[in-house]
Amino acid sequence: SVGNAGIIGIGERHSIVIDSGTIKANVFTGSNLEIIHQDTVSAATWHHVALVRNSGIITLYVNGVASNTTIAIGTTTLLNSSNTFKTTVGTYKGNVIGCFGGYIDEARVRREAVYTGNFTPPNTPFTY
């Protein structure tokens, strides 16, 4: 129920957060852009969250359903100023303020888009 409790921080400028039951993705491309998922999630329930970049478009999926909005970033890099991709699990943009107070399973970053449309979330461990 806290504001911007970080699920995963990507670099210094990007994150997936939960804010009062709403999943949000924050992406910085010169200005801060935000995707807000239209459905709220409930506590004490597992949820599948995926932020996908495919053909220059970023889409947020919650429980296999794409958000109503996307962010077009084209070829803009998501790397930080040091040309690295630091990922922190359970924090908001690497900040210890606003940490996620729950369980996270199988946090991962892939080089290719795994999901490109609505899907049924897996109920078994992910295989590579």
JSON list of C-alpha atoms in Angstrom, two decimals:
[
{"chain": "A", "resi": 1, "resn": "SER", "atom": "CA", "xyz": [0.00, 0.00, 0.00]},
{"chain": "A", "resi": 2, "resn": "VAL", "atom": "CA", "xyz": [3.02, 2.32, 0.08]},
{"chain": "A", "resi": 3, "resn": "GLY", "atom": "CA", "xyz": [3.91, 4.56, -2.83]},
{"chain": "A", "resi": 4, "resn": "ASN", "atom": "CA", "xyz": [6.40, 3.15, -5.34]},
{"chain": "A", "resi": 5, "resn": "ALA", "atom": "CA", "xyz": [7.46, -0.02, -3.53]},
{"chain": "A", "resi": 6, "resn": "GLY", "atom": "CA", "xyz": [10.11, -1.32, -5.90]},
{"chain": "A", "resi": 7, "resn": "ILE", "atom": "CA", "xyz": [9.71, -4.75, -7.44]},
{"chain": "A", "resi": 8, "resn": "ILE", "atom": "CA", "xyz": [12.79, -4.39, -9.64]},
{"chain": "A", "resi": 9, "resn": "GLY", "atom": "CA", "xyz": [15.09, -1.47, -10.43]},
{"chain": "A", "resi": 10, "resn": "ILE", "atom": "CA", "xyz": [16.78, -1.43, -13.80]},
{"chain": "A", "resi": 11, "resn": "GLY", "atom": "CA", "xyz": [19.80, 0.82, -13.88]},
{"chain": "A", "resi": 12, "resn": "GLU", "atom": "CA", "xyz": [19.42, 4.19, -12.23]},
{"chain": "A", "resi": 13, "resn": "ARG", "atom": "CA", "xyz": [16.38, 5.32, -14.19]},
{"chain": "A", "resi": 14, "resn": "HIS", "atom": "CA", "xyz": [13.98, 2.46, -14.80]},
{"chain": "A", "resi": 15, "resn": "SER", "atom": "CA", "xyz": [11.82, 0.38, -12.49]},
{"chain": "A", "resi": 16, "resn": "ILE", "atom": "CA", "xyz": [8.76, -1.73, -11.96]},
{"chain": "A", "resi": 17, "resn": "VAL", "atom": "CA", "xyz": [6.88, -0.69, -8.83]},
{"chain": "A", "resi": 18, "resn": "ILE", "atom": "CA", "xyz": [3.65, -1.33, -7.00]},
{"chain": "A", "resi": 19, "resn": "ASP", "atom": "CA", "xyz": [1.72, 1.68, -5.75]},
{"chain": "A", "resi": 20, "resn": "SER", "atom": "CA", "xyz": [-1.50, 1.11, -3.78]},
{"chain": "A", "resi": 21, "resn": "GLY", "atom": "CA", "xyz": [-2.17, -2.16, -5.61]},
{"chain": "A", "resi": 22, "resn": "THR", "atom": "CA", "xyz": [-1.33, -0.82, -9.07]},
{"chain": "A", "resi": 23, "resn": "ILE", "atom": "CA", "xyz": [1.67, -2.11, -11.01]},
{"chain": "A", "resi": 24, "resn": "LYS", "atom": "CA", "xyz": [3.62, 0.63, -12.81]},
{"chain": "A", "resi": 25, "resn": "ALA", "atom": "CA", "xyz": [6.66, 0.67, -15.05]},
{"chain": "A", "resi": 26, "resn": "ASN", "atom": "CA", "xyz": [8.88, 3.76, -15.04]},
{"chain": "A", "resi": 27, "resn": "VAL", "atom": "CA", "xyz": [11.14, 4.24, -18.06]},
{"chain": "A", "resi": 28, "resn": "PHE", "atom": "CA", "xyz": [13.46, 7.22, -18.47]},
{"chain": "A", "resi": 29, "resn": "THR", "atom": "CA", "xyz": [14.29, 8.26, -22.05]},
{"chain": "A", "resi": 30, "resn": "GLY", "atom": "CA", "xyz": [15.23, 11.88, -21.48]},
{"chain": "A", "resi": 31, "resn": "SER", "atom": "CA", "xyz": [12.04, 12.42, -19.52]},
{"chain": "A", "resi": 32, "resn": "ASN", "atom": "CA", "xyz": [10.30, 10.02, -17.16]},
{"chain": "A", "resi": 33, "resn": "LEU", "atom": "CA", "xyz": [7.60, 7.98, -18.87]},
{"chain": "A", "resi": 34, "resn": "GLU", "atom": "CA", "xyz": [5.21, 5.74, -17.01]},
{"chain": "A", "resi": 35, "resn": "ILE", "atom": "CA", "xyz": [3.05, 2.76, -17.95]},
{"chain": "A", "resi": 36, "resn": "ILE", "atom": "CA", "xyz": [0.27, 2.14, -15.45]},
{"chain": "A", "resi": 37, "resn": "HIS", "atom": "CA", "xyz": [-1.47, -1.22, -15.64]},
{"chain": "A", "resi": 38, "resn": "GLN", "atom": "CA", "xyz": [-5.24, -0.87, -15.68]},
{"chain": "A", "resi": 39, "resn": "ASP", "atom": "CA", "xyz": [-5.95, -3.72, -13.25]},
{"chain": "A", "resi": 40, "resn": "THR", "atom": "CA", "xyz": [-5.10, -3.58, -9.56]},
{"chain": "A", "resi": 41, "resn": "VAL", "atom": "CA", "xyz": [-3.53, -6.59, -7.90]},
{"chain": "A", "resi": 42, "resn": "SER", "atom": "CA", "xyz": [-4.40, -8.03, -4.51]},
{"chain": "A", "resi": 43, "resn": "ALA", "atom": "CA", "xyz": [-2.12, -8.79, -1.61]},
{"chain": "A", "resi": 44, "resn": "ALA", "atom": "CA", "xyz": [-1.33, -12.38, -0.53]},
{"chain": "A", "resi": 45, "resn": "THR", "atom": "CA", "xyz": [-1.62, -13.57, -4.15]},
{"chain": "A", "resi": 46, "resn": "TRP", "atom": "CA", "xyz": [1.15, -14.41, -6.63]},
{"chain": "A", "resi": 47, "resn": "HIS", "atom": "CA", "xyz": [1.23, -12.23, -9.75]},
{"chain": "A", "resi": 48, "resn": "HIS", "atom": "CA", "xyz": [3.28, -12.55, -12.93]},
{"chain": "A", "resi": 49, "resn": "VAL", "atom": "CA", "xyz": [4.80, -9.24, -14.05]},
{"chain": "A", "resi": 50, "resn": "ALA", "atom": "CA", "xyz": [6.77, -8.75, -17.26]},
{"chain": "A", "resi": 51, "resn": "LEU", "atom": "CA", "xyz": [8.20, -5.61, -18.84]},
{"chain": "A", "resi": 52, "resn": "VAL", "atom": "CA", "xyz": [9.02, -6.34, -22.47]},
{"chain": "A", "resi": 53, "resn": "ARG", "atom": "CA", "xyz": [10.86, -4.36, -25.13]},
{"chain": "A", "resi": 54, "resn": "ASN", "atom": "CA", "xyz": [10.00, -5.59, -28.61]},
{"chain": "A", "resi": 55, "resn": "SER", "atom": "CA", "xyz": [10.75, -3.67, -31.83]},
{"chain": "A", "resi": 56, "resn": "GLY", "atom": "CA", "xyz": [11.31, -0.42, -29.93]},
{"chain": "A", "resi": 57, "resn": "ILE", "atom": "CA", "xyz": [8.03, -0.64, -27.95]},
{"chain": "A", "resi": 58, "resn": "ILE", "atom": "CA", "xyz": [7.91, -1.29, -24.20]},
{"chain": "A", "resi": 59, "resn": "THR", "atom": "CA", "xyz": [4.85, -3.10, -22.87]},
{"chain": "A", "resi": 60, "resn": "LEU", "atom": "CA", "xyz": [3.93, -4.01, -19.29]},
{"chain": "A", "resi": 61, "resn": "TYR", "atom": "CA", "xyz": [2.16, -7.33, -18.76]},
{"chain": "A", "resi": 62, "resn": "VAL", "atom": "CA", "xyz": [0.49, -8.29, -15.48]},
{"chain": "A", "resi": 63, "resn": "ASN", "atom": "CA", "xyz": [-0.76, -11.86, -15.22]},
{"chain": "A", "resi": 64, "resn": "GLY", "atom": "CA", "xyz": [-0.32, -12.21, -18.98]},
{"chain": "A", "resi": 65, "resn": "VAL", "atom": "CA", "xyz": [-2.44, -9.17, -19.93]},
{"chain": "A", "resi": 66, "resn": "ALA", "atom": "CA", "xyz": [-0.84, -6.18, -21.67]},
{"chain": "A", "resi": 67, "resn": "SER", "atom": "CA", "xyz": [-1.42, -2.72, -20.25]},
{"chain": "A", "resi": 68, "resn": "ASN", "atom": "CA", "xyz": [-3.56, -0.31, -22.26]},
{"chain": "A", "resi": 69, "resn": "THR", "atom": "CA", "xyz": [-0.55, 1.95, -22.86]},
{"chain": "A", "resi": 70, "resn": "THR", "atom": "CA", "xyz": [2.96, 1.34, -24.18]},
{"chain": "A", "resi": 71, "resn": "ILE", "atom": "CA", "xyz": [6.10, 3.42, -24.53]},
{"chain": "A", "resi": 72, "resn": "ALA", "atom": "CA", "xyz": [7.76, 3.82, -27.93]},
{"chain": "A", "resi": 73, "resn": "ILE", "atom": "CA", "xyz": [11.49, 4.26, -27.40]},
{"chain": "A", "resi": 74, "resn": "GLY", "atom": "CA", "xyz": [12.85, 3.10, -30.74]},
{"chain": "A", "resi": 75, "resn": "THR", "atom": "CA", "xyz": [16.57, 2.38, -30.43]},
{"chain": "A", "resi": 76, "resn": "THR", "atom": "CA", "xyz": [17.06, 4.44, -27.25]},
{"chain": "A", "resi": 77, "resn": "THR", "atom": "CA", "xyz": [19.42, 2.61, -24.93]},
{"chain": "A", "resi": 78, "resn": "LEU", "atom": "CA", "xyz": [18.30, 1.52, -21.47]},
{"chain": "A", "resi": 79, "resn": "LEU", "atom": "CA", "xyz": [21.90, 1.41, -20.23]},
{"chain": "A", "resi": 80, "resn": "ASN", "atom": "CA", "xyz": [23.08, 3.93, -17.66]},
{"chain": "A", "resi": 81, "resn": "SER", "atom": "CA", "xyz": [25.79, 6.57, -18.17]},
{"chain": "A", "resi": 82, "resn": "SER", "atom": "CA", "xyz": [28.48, 3.95, -17.40]},
{"chain": "A", "resi": 83, "resn": "ASN", "atom": "CA", "xyz": [27.09, 1.76, -20.21]},
{"chain": "A", "resi": 84, "resn": "THR", "atom": "CA", "xyz": [26.01, -0.91, -17.72]},
{"chain": "A", "resi": 85, "resn": "PHE", "atom": "CA", "xyz": [22.69, -2.50, -16.87]},
{"chain": "A", "resi": 86, "resn": "LYS", "atom": "CA", "xyz": [22.58, -2.76, -13.08]},
{"chain": "A", "resi": 87, "resn": "THR", "atom": "CA", "xyz": [19.50, -4.61, -11.88]},
{"chain": "A", "resi": 88, "resn": "THR", "atom": "CA", "xyz": [18.30, -4.56, -8.28]},
{"chain": "A", "resi": 89, "resn": "VAL", "atom": "CA", "xyz": [15.50, -6.78, -7.05]},
{"chain": "A", "resi": 90, "resn": "GLY", "atom": "CA", "xyz": [13.05, -5.46, -4.45]},
{"chain": "A", "resi": 91, "resn": "THR", "atom": "CA", "xyz": [14.03, -1.79, -4.77]},
{"chain": "A", "resi": 92, "resn": "TYR", "atom": "CA", "xyz": [12.93, 1.33, -6.58]},
{"chain": "A", "resi": 93, "resn": "LYS", "atom": "CA", "xyz": [15.66, 2.38, -9.04]},
{"chain": "A", "resi": 94, "resn": "GLY", "atom": "CA", "xyz": [18.33, 1.00, -6.69]},
{"chain": "A", "resi": 95, "resn": "ASN", "atom": "CA", "xyz": [17.08, 3.16, -3.81]},
{"chain": "A", "resi": 96, "resn": "VAL", "atom": "CA", "xyz": [16.72, 1.53, -0.39]},
{"chain": "A", "resi": 97, "resn": "ILE", "atom": "CA", "xyz": [13.70, 3.72, 0.26]},
{"chain": "A", "resi": 98, "resn": "GLY", "atom": "CA", "xyz": [10.48, 2.12, -0.93]},
{"chain": "A", "resi": 99, "resn": "CYS", "atom": "CA", "xyz": [11.60, -1.51, -0.86]},
{"chain": "A", "resi": 100, "resn": "PHE", "atom": "CA", "xyz": [9.12, -4.22, -1.79]},
{"chain": "A", "resi": 101, "resn": "GLY", "atom": "CA", "xyz": [7.68, -6.01, 1.26]},
{"chain": "A", "resi": 102, "resn": "GLY", "atom": "CA", "xyz": [6.78, -9.33, -0.29]},
{"chain": "A", "resi": 103, "resn": "TYR", "atom": "CA", "xyz": [8.16, -12.36, -2.11]},
{"chain": "A", "resi": 104, "resn": "ILE", "atom": "CA", "xyz": [9.78, -12.30, -5.56]},
{"chain": "A", "resi": 105, "resn": "ASP", "atom": "CA", "xyz": [10.49, -15.48, -7.49]},
{"chain": "A", "resi": 106, "resn": "GLU", "atom": "CA", "xyz": [12.45, -15.91, -10.72]},
{"chain": "A", "resi": 107, "resn": "ALA", "atom": "CA", "xyz": [13.45, -12.32, -11.45]},
{"chain": "A", "resi": 108, "resn": "ARG", "atom": "CA", "xyz": [15.35, -12.32, -14.75]},
{"chain": "A", "resi": 109, "resn": "VAL", "atom": "CA", "xyz": [16.51, -10.16, -17.65]},
{"chain": "A", "resi": 110, "resn": "ARG", "atom": "CA", "xyz": [16.56, -11.61, -21.17]},
{"chain": "A", "resi": 111, "resn": "ARG", "atom": "CA", "xyz": [18.19, -10.35, -24.37]},
{"chain": "A", "resi": 112, "resn": "GLU", "atom": "CA", "xyz": [15.11, -11.13, -26.47]},
{"chain": "A", "resi": 113, "resn": "ALA", "atom": "CA", "xyz": [11.39, -10.56, -26.04]},
{"chain": "A", "resi": 114, "resn": "VAL", "atom": "CA", "xyz": [9.81, -13.65, -24.48]},
{"chain": "A", "resi": 115, "resn": "TYR", "atom": "CA", "xyz": [6.27, -12.27, -24.64]},
{"chain": "A", "resi": 116, "resn": "THR", "atom": "CA", "xyz": [4.95, -10.28, -27.61]},
{"chain": "A", "resi": 117, "resn": "GLY", "atom": "CA", "xyz": [1.20, -10.50, -26.92]},
{"chain": "A", "resi": 118, "resn": "ASN", "atom": "CA", "xyz": [-1.18, -11.57, -24.17]},
{"chain": "A", "resi": 119, "resn": "PHE", "atom": "CA", "xyz": [-0.26, -14.97, -22.75]},
{"chain": "A", "resi": 120, "resn": "THR", "atom": "CA", "xyz": [-1.07, -17.47, -20.03]},
{"chain": "A", "resi": 121, "resn": "PRO", "atom": "CA", "xyz": [1.56, -17.10, -17.28]},
{"chain": "A", "resi": 122, "resn": "PRO", "atom": "CA", "xyz": [3.51, -20.30, -16.64]},
{"chain": "A", "resi": 123, "resn": "ASN", "atom": "CA", "xyz": [2.77, -22.25, -13.47]},
{"chain": "A", "resi": 124, "resn": "THR", "atom": "CA", "xyz": [6.09, -24.10, -13.55]},
{"chain": "A", "resi": 125, "resn": "PRO", "atom": "CA", "xyz": [9.67, -22.80, -13.26]},
{"chain": "A", "resi": 126, "resn": "PHE", "atom": "CA", "xyz": [10.92, -21.00, -16.35]},
{"chain": "A", "resi": 127, "resn": "THR", "atom": "CA", "xyz": [13.19, -23.09, -18.60]},
{"chain": "A", "resi": 128, "resn": "TYR", "atom": "CA", "xyz": [15.87, -21.53, -20.79]}
]
